[in-house]
PDB file of C-alpha atoms in Angstrom:
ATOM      1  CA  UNK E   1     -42.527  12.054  68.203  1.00  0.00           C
ATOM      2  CA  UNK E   2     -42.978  11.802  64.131  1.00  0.00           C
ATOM      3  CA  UNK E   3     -39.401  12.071  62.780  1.00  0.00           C
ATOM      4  CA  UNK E   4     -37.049  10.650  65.462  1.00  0.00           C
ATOM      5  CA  UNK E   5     -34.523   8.207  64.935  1.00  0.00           C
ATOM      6  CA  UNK E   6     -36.210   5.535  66.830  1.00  0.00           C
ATOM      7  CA  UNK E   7     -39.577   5.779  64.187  1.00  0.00           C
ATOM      8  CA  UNK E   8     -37.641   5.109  60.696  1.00  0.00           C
ATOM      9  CA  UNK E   9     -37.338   1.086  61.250  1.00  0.00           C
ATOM     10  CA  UNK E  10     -40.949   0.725  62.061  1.00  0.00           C
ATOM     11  CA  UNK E  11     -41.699   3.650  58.990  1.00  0.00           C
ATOM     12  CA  UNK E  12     -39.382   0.896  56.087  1.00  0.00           C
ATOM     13  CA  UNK E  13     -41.224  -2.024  57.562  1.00  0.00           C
ATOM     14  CA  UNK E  14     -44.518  -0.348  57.227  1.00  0.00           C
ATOM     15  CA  UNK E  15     -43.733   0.943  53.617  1.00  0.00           C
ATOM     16  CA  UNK E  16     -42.269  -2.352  53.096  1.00  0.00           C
ATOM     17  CA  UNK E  17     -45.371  -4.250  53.771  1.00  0.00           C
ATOM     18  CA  UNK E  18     -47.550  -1.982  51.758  1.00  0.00           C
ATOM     19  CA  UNK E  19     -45.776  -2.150  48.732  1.00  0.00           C
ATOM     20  CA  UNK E  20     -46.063  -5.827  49.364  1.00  0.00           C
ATOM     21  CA  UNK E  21     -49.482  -5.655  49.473  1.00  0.00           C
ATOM     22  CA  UNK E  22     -50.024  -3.793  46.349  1.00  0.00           C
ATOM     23  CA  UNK E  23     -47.372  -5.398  44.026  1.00  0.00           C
ATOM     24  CA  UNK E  24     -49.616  -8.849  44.986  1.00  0.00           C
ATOM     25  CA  UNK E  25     -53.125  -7.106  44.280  1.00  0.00           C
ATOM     26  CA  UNK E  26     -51.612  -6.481  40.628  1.00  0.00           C
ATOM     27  CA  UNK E  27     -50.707  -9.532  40.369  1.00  0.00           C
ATOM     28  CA  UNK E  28     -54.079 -10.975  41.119  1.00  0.00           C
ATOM     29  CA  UNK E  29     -56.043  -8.380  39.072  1.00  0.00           C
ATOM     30  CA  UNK E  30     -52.860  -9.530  36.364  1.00  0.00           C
ATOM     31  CA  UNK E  31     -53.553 -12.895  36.576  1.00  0.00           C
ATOM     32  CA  UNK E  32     -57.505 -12.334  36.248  1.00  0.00           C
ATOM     33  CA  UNK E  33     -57.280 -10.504  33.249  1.00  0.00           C
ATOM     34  CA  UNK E  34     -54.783 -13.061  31.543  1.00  0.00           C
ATOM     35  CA  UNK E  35     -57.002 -16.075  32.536  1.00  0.00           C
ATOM     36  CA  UNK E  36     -59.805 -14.667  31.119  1.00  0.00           C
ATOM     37  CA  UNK E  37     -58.043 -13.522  27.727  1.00  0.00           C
ATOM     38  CA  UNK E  38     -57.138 -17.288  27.449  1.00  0.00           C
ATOM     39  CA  UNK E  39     -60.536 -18.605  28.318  1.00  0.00           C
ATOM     40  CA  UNK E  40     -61.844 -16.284  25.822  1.00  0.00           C
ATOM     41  CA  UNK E  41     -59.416 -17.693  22.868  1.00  0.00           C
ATOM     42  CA  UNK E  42     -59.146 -21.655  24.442  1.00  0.00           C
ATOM     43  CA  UNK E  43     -55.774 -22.967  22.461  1.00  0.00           C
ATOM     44  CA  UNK E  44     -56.383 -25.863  20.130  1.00  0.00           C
ATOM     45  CA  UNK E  45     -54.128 -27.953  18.686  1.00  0.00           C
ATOM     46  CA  UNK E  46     -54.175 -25.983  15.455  1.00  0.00           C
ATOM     47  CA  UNK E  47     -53.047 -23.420  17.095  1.00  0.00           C
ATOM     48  CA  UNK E  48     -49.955 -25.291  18.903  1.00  0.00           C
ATOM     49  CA  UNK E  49     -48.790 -26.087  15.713  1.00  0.00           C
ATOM     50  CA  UNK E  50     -49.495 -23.030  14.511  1.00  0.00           C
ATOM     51  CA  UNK E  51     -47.085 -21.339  17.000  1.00  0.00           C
ATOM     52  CA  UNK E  52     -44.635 -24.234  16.787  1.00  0.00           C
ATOM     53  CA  UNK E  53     -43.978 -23.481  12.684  1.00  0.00           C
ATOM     54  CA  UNK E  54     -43.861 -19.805  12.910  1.00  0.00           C
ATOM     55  CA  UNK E  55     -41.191 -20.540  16.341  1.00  0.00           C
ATOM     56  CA  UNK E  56     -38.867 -22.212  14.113  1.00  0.00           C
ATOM     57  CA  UNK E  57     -39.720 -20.338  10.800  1.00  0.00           C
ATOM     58  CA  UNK E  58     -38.247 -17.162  12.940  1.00  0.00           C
ATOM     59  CA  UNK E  59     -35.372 -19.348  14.397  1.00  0.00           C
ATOM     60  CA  UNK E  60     -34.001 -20.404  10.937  1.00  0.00           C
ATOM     61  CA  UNK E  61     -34.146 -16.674   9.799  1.00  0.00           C
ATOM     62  CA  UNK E  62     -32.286 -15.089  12.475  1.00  0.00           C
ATOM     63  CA  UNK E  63     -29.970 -18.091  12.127  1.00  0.00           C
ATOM     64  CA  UNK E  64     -29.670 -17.120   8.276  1.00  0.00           C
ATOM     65  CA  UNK E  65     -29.320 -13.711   9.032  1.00  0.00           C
ATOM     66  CA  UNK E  66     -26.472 -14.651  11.069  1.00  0.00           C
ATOM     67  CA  UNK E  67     -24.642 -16.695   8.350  1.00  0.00           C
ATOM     68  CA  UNK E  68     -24.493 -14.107   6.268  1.00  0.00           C
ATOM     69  CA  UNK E  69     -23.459 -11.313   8.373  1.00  0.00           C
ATOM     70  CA  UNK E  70     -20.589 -14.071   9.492  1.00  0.00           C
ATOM     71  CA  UNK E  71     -19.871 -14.057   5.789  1.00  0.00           C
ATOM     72  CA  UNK E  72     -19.741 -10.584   5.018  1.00  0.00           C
ATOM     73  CA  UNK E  73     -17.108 -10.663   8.199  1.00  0.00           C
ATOM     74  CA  UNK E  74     -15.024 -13.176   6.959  1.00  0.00           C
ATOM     75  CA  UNK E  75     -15.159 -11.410   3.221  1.00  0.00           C
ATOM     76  CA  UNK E  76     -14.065  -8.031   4.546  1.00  0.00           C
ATOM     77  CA  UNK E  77     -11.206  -9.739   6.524  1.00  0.00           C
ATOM     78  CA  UNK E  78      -9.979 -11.558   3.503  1.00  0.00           C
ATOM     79  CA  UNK E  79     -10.017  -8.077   2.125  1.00  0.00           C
ATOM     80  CA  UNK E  80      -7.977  -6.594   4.367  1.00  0.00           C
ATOM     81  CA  UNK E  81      -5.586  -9.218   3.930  1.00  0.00           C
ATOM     82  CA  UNK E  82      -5.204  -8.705   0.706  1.00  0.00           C
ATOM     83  CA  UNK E  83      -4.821  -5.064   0.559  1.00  0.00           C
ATOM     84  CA  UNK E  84      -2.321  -5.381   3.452  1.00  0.00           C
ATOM     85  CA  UNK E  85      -0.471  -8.059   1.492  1.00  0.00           C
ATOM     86  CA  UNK E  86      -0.731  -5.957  -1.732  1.00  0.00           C
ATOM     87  CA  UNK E  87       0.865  -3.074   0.717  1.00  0.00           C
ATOM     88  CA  UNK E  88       3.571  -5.240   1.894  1.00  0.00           C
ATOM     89  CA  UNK E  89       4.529  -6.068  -1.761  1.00  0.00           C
ATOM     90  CA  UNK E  90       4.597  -2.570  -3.181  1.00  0.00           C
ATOM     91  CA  UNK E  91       6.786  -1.518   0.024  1.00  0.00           C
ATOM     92  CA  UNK E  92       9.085  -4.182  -1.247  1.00  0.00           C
ATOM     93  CA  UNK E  93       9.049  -3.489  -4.775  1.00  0.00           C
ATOM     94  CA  UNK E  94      10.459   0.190  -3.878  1.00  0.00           C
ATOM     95  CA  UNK E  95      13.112  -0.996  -1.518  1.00  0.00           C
ATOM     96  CA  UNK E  96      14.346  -3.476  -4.128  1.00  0.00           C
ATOM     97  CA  UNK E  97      14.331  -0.903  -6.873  1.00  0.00           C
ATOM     98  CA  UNK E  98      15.952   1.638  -4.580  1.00  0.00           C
ATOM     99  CA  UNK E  99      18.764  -0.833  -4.057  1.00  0.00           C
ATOM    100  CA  UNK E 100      19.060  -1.603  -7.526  1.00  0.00           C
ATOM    101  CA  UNK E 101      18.867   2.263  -8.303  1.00  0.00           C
ATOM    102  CA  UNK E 102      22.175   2.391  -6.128  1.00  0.00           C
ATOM    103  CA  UNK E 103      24.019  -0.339  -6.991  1.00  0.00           C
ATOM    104  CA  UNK E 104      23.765   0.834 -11.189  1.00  0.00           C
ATOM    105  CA  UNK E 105      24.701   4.442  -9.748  1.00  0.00           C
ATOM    106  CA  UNK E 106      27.648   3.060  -7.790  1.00  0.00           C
ATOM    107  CA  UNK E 107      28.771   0.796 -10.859  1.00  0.00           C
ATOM    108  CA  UNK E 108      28.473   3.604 -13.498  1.00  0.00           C
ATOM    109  CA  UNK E 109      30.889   5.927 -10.997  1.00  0.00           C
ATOM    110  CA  UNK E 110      33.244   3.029 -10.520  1.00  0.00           C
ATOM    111  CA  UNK E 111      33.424   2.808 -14.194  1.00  0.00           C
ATOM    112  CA  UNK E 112      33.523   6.446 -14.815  1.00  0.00           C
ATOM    113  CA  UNK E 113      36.340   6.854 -12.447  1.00  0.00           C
ATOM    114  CA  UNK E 114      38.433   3.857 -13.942  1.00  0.00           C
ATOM    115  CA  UNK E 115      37.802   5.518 -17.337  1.00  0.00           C
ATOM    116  CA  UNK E 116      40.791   7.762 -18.408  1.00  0.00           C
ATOM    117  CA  UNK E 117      38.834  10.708 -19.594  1.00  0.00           C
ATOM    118  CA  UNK E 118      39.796  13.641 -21.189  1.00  0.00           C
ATOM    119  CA  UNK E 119      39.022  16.689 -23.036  1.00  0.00           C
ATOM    120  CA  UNK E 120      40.342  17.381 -26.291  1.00  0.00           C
ATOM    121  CA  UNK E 121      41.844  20.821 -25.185  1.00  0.00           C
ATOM    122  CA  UNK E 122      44.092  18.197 -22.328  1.00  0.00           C
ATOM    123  CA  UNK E 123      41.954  19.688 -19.286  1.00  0.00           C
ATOM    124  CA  UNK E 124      41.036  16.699 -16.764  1.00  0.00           C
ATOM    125  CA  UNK E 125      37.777  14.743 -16.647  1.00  0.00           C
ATOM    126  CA  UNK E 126      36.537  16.982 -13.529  1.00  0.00           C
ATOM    127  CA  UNK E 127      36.649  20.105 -15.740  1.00  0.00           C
ATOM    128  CA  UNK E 128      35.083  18.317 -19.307  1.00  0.00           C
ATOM    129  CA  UNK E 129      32.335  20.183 -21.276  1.00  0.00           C
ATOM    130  CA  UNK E 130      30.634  19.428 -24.718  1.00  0.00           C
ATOM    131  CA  UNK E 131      33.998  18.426 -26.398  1.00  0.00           C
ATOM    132  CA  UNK E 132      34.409  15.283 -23.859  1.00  0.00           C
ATOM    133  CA  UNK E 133      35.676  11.932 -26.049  1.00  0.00           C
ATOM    134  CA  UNK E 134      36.856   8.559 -24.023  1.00  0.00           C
ATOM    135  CA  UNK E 135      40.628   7.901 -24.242  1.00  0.00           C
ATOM    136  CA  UNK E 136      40.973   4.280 -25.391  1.00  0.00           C
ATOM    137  CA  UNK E 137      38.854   2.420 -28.022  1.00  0.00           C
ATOM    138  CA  UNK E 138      37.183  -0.458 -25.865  1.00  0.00           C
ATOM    139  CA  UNK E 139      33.519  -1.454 -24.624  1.00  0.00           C
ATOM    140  CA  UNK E 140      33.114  -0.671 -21.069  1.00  0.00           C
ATOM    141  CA  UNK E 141      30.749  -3.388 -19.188  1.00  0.00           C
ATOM    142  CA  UNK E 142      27.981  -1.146 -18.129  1.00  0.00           C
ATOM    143  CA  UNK E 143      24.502  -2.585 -16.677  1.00  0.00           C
ATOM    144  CA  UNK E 144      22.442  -4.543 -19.061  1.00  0.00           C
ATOM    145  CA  UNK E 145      19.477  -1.607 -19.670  1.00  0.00           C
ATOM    146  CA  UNK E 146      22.373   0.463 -21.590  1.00  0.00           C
ATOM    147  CA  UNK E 147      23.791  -0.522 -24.765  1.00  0.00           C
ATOM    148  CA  UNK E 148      27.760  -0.680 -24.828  1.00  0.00           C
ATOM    149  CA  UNK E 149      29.877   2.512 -25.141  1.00  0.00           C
ATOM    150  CA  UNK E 150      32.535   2.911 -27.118  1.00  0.00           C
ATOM    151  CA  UNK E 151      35.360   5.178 -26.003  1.00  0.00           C
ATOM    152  CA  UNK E 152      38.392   7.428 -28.596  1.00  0.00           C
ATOM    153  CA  UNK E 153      40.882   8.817 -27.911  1.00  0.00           C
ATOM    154  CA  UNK E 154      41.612  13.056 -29.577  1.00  0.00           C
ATOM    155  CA  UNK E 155      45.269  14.091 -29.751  1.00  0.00           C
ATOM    156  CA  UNK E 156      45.723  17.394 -28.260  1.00  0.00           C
ATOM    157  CA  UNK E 157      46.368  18.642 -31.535  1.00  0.00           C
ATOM    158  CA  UNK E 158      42.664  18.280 -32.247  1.00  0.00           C
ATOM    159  CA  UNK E 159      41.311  21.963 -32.456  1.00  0.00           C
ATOM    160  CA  UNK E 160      37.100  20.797 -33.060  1.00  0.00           C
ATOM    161  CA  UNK E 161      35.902  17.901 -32.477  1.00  0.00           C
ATOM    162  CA  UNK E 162      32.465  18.220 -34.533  1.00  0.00           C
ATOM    163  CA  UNK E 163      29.946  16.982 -32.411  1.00  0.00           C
ATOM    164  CA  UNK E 164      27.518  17.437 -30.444  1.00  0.00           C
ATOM    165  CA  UNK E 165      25.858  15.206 -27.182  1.00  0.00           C
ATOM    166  CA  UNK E 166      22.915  14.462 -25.931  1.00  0.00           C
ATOM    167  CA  UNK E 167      22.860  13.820 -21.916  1.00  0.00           C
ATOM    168  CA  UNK E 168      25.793  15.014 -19.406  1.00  0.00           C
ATOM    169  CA  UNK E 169      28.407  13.130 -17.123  1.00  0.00           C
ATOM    170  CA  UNK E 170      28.634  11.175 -15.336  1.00  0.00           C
ATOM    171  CA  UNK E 171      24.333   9.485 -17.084  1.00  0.00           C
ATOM    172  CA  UNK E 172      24.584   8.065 -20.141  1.00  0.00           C
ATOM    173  CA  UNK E 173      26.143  10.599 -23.230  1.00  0.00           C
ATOM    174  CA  UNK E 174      25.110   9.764 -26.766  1.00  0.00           C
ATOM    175  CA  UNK E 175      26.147  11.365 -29.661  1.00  0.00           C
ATOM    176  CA  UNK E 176      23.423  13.598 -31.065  1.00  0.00           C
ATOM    177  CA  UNK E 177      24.663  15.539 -34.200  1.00  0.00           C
ATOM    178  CA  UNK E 178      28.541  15.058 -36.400  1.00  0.00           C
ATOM    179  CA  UNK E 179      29.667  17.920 -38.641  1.00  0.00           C
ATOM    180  CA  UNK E 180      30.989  17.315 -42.095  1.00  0.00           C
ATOM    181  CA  UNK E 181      34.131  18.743 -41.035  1.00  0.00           C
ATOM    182  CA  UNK E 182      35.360  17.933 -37.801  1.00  0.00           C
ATOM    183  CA  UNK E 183      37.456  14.680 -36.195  1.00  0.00           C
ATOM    184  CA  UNK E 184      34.462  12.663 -35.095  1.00  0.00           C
ATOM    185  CA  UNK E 185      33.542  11.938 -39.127  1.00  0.00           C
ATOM    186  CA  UNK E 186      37.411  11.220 -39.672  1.00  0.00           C
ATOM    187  CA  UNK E 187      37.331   8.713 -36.618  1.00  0.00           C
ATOM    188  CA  UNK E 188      33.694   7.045 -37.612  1.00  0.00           C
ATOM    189  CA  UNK E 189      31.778   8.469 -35.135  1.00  0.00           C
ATOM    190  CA  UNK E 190      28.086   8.669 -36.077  1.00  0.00           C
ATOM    191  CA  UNK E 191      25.001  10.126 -34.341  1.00  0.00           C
ATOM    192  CA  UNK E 192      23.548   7.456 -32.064  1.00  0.00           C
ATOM    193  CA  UNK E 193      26.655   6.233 -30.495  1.00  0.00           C
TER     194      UNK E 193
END
């Protein structure tokens, strides 16, 4: 009976074999058609040579090819080095400055706090406006990007100080304008200190 279990071995050897058969008639009819192609063009030594040259004309290009594309690698890592290092640098740049940004903040308070500073109406140095003058006449060591600051001293009997500032506690507070009239002309104060 077609189909039974005890036909499919004899069925693969039989398909087997045929295949076997035909994959060696191609070869032959293969083989035929390449032997005559080469009797047809018989290979001289010309052409040896011929094949030789162009064999290693196409081996040093791929091999140059190669170079360069190795090149262009090892330029694009440099690259990337550099950008990464150029990274690193400007990360460290802003941590340093950050630090140095604290440190003059922390050194201006420390100053600021040692400072005895009053108003000229008496109030304390937490409650100062416009009218704020040092107490003692004296440079106070502040960092080097600032020029040195002079502090006075107003009595309380002081009614207008006549002046004006530029900038606020606790940053850096410049004189701006002096009146004609008031204690800053009679103590020497000029615009610009």
């Amino acid at each position: 009976a077609v189909g039974t279990s005890d036909d499919a071995p004899a069925t693969r050897i039989q398909a087997a074999y045929r295949g076997h058969v035909a994959r060696k008639d191609l070869a032959k009819d293969a083989g035929a058609t390449m032997d005559a192609a080469a009797a047809a063009t018989p290979e001289t030594s010309e052409d040896v040579a011929a094949t030789k040259i162009q064999a290693m004309h196409r081996g040093n290009a791929v091999r140059k090819d190669l170079a360069k594309d190795a090149a262009a690698a090892d330029t694009a890592t440099e690259a990337t080095e550099v950008a990464v290092g150029t990274s690193e640098d400007a990360a460290a740049a802003k941590i340093q400055a950050v630090y140095r940004g604290n440190a003059a903040r922390k050194d201006v308070a420390k100053d600021a706090a040692t400072a005895d500073i009053v108003t000229a109406d008496g109030a304390d140095a937490a409650s100062r406006s416009e009218h704020v003058v040092a107490t003692r006449i004296e440079d106070v060591p502040l960092p080097s990007t600032r020029p040195s600051c002079k502090e006075f001293v107003a009595d309380e009997n002081v009614e207008k100080l006549g002046m004006t500032f530029d900038g606020k506690p606790p940053g850096y507070i410049q004189v701006k304008t002096c009146s004609t009239d008031g204690w800053a002309e009679i103590v020497g104060i000029q615009p610009g200190d």
